[in-house]
Short mmCIF file of C-alpha atoms in Angstrom, two decimals:
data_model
loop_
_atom_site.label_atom_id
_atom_site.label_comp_id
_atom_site.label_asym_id
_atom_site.label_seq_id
_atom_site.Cartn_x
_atom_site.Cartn_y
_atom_site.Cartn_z
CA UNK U 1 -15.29 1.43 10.93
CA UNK U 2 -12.58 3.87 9.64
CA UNK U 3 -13.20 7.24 10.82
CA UNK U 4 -14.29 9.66 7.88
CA UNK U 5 -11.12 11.62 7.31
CA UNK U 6 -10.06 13.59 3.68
CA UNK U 7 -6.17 13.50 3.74
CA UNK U 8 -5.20 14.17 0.39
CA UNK U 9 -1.22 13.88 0.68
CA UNK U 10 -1.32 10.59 2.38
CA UNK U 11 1.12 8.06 1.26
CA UNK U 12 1.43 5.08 3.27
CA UNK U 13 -1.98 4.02 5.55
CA UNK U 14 -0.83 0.83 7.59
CA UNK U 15 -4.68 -0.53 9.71
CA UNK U 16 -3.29 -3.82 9.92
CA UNK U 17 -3.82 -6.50 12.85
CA UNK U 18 -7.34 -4.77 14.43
CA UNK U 19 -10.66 -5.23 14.58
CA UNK U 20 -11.92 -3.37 11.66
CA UNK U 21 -15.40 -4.84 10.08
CA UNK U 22 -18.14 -4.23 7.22
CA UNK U 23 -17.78 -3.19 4.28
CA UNK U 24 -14.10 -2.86 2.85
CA UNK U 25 -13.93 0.93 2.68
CA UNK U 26 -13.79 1.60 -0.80
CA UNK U 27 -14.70 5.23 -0.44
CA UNK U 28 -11.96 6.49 1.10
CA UNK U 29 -9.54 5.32 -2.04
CA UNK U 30 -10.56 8.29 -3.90
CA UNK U 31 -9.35 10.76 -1.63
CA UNK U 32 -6.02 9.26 -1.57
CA UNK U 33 -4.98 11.50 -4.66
CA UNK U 34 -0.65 11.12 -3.56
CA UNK U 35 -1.05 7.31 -4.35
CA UNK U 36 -2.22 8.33 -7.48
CA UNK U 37 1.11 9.64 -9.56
CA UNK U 38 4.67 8.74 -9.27
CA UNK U 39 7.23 11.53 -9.72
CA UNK U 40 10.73 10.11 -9.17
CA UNK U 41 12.27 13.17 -9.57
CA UNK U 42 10.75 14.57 -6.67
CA UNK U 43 12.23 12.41 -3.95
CA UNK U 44 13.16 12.90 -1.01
CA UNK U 45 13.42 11.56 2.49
CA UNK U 46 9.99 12.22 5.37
CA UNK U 47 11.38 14.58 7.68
CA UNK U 48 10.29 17.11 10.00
CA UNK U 49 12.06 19.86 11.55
CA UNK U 50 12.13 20.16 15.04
CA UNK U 51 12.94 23.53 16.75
CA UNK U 52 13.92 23.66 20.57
CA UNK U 53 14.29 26.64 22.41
CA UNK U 54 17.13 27.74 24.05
CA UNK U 55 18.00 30.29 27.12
CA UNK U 56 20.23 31.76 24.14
CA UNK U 57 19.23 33.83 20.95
CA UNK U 58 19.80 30.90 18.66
CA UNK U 59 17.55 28.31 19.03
CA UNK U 60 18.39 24.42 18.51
CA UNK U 61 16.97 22.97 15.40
CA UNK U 62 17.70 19.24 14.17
CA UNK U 63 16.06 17.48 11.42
CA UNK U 64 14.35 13.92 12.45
CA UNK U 65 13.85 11.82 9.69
CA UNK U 66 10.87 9.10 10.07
CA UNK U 67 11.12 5.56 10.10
CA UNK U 68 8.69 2.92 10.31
CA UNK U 69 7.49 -1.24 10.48
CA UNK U 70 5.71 -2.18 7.59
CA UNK U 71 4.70 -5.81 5.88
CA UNK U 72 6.16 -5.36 2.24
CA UNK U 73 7.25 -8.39 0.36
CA UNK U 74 5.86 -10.94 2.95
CA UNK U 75 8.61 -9.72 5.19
CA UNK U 76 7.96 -7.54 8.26
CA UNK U 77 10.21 -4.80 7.02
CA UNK U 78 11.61 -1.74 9.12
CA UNK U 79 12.21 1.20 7.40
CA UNK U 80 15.25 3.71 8.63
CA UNK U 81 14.24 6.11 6.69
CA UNK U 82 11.52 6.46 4.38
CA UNK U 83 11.20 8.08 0.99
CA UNK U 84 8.30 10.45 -0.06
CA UNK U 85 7.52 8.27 -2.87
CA UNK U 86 7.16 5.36 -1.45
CA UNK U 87 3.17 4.46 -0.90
CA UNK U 88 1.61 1.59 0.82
CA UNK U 89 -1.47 0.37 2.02
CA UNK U 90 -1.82 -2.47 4.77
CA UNK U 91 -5.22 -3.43 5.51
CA UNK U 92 -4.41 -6.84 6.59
CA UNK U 93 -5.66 -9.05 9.11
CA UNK U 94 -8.98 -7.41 10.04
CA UNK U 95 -12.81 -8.39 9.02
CA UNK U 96 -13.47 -6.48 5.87
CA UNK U 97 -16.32 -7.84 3.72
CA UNK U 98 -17.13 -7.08 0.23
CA UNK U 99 -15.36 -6.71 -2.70
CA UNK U 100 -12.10 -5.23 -3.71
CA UNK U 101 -13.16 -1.50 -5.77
CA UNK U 102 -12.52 -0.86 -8.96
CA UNK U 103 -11.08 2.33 -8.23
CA UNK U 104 -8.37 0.84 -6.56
CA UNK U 105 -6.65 1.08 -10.15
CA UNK U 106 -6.40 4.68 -10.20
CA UNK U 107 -4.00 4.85 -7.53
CA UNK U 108 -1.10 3.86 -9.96
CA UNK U 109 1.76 5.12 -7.61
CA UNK U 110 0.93 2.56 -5.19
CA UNK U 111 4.31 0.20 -4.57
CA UNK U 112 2.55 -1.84 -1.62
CA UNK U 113 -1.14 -3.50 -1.13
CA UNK U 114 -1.84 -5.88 1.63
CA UNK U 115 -5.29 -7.04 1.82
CA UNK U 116 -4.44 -10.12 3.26
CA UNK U 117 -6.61 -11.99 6.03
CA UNK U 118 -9.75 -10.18 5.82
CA UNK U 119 -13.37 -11.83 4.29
CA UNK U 120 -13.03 -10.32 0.93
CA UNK U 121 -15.14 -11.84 -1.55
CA UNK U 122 -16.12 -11.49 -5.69
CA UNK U 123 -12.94 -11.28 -7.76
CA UNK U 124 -9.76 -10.06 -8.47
CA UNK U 125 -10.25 -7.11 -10.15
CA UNK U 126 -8.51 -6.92 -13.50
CA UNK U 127 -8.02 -3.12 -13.08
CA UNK U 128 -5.03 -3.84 -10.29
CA UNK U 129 -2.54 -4.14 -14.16
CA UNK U 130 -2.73 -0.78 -14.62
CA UNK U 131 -0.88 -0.48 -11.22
CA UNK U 132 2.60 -0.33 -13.00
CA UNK U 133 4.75 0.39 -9.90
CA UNK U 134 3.06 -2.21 -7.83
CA UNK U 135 6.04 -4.42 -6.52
CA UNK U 136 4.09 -6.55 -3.71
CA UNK U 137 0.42 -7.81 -3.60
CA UNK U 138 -0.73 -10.08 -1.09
CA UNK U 139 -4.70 -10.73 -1.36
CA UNK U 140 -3.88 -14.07 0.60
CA UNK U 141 -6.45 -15.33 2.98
CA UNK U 142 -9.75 -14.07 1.92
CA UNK U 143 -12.87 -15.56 0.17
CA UNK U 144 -11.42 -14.18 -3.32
CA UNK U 145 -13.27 -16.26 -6.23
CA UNK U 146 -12.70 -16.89 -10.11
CA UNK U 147 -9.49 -16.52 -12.22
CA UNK U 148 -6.49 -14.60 -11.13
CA UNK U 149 -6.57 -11.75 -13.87
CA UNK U 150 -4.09 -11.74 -16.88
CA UNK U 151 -3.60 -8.19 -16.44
CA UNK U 152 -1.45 -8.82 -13.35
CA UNK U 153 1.09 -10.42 -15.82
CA UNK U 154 1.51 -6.44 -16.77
CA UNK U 155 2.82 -5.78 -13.52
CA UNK U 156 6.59 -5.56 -14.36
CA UNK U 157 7.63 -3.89 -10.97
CA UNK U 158 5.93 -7.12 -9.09
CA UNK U 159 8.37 -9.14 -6.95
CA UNK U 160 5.96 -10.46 -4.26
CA UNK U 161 2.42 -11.89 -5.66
CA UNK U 162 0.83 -14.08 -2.87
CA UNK U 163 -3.29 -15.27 -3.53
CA UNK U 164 -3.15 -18.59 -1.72
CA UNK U 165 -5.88 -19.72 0.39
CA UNK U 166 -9.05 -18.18 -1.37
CA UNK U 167 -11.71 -20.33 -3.79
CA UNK U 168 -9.74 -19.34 -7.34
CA UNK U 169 -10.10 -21.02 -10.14
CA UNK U 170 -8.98 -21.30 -13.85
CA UNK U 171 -5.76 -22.15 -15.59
CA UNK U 172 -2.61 -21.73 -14.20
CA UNK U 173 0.16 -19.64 -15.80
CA UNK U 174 3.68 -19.10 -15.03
CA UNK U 175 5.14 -15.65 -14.89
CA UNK U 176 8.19 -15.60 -16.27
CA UNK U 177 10.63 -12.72 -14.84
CA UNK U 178 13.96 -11.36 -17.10
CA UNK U 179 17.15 -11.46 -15.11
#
């Protein structure tokens, strides 16, 4: 499993593509406390500094700013640089079992959540509308059962919803999106 590790200013956790099985590790979503708020007005770009030493009294120091791969919007997406806000979780294509936690819907900064090709079962938890700055889902490929919630319709930031291939059922509803 996921080693036990408290990180409280994490902000994007990408585990996609290996071998991770059991239980889908609901614990460790309460310790993510930086997915939980969304302050716009504190954003930045990641960066480090990074201070080389020189043979003279001034030392060189450049700023690197970080950059990454990550599937958002069904798109393998590369990042140039990456903003401090932005906060994703991939825990795609592994073997997770279980159910998606309720707890989940605390972390109301989250912008990206790919639980796609794992053996989640039970259902969509309504709780994922109160994730207001949620603009891709993908719960695709799983063992996901019952009606898709309503309460996704609340989801006003949501470009990408993808829940093909699971054992759904209900009604289906259009979402309509203003232009």
């Amino acid at each position: 499993g996921i080693p036990k590790i408290k990180i409280p200013n994490l902000h994007i956790i990408d585990l996609s593509h290996n071998g991770f099985t059991g239980d889908f590790p609901s614990k460790y979503f309460q310790n993510w406390n930086a997915m939980k708020f969304f302050d716009v007005n504190k954003t930045t770009y990641m960066y480090a500094h990074i201070e080389i030493p020189l043979p003279i009294s001034l030392p060189w120091i450049s700023v690197y700013y970080f950059n990454m791969n990550i599937t958002n919007k069904g798109v393998n997406t590369e990042y140039k640089w990456t903003l401090n806000i932005f906060t994703a979780i991939d825990l795609s294509r592994n073997k997770f079992e279980g159910e998606i936690p309720e707890f989940i819907g605390n972390l109301k900064g989250l912008q990206v959540l790919n639980l796609s090709n794992n053996d989640l079962s039970g259902r969509i938890p309504s709780c994922l509308g109160n994730l207001t700055n949620l603009e891709s889902l993908d719960l695709s490929q799983n063992n996901l059962s019952r009606e898709i919630p309503q309460q996704l319709s609340l989801l006003t930031f949501l470009e990408f919803l993808n829940v093909s291939n699971n054992n759904l059922t209900g009604p289906r509803f259009m979402w309509a999106r203003k232009e």
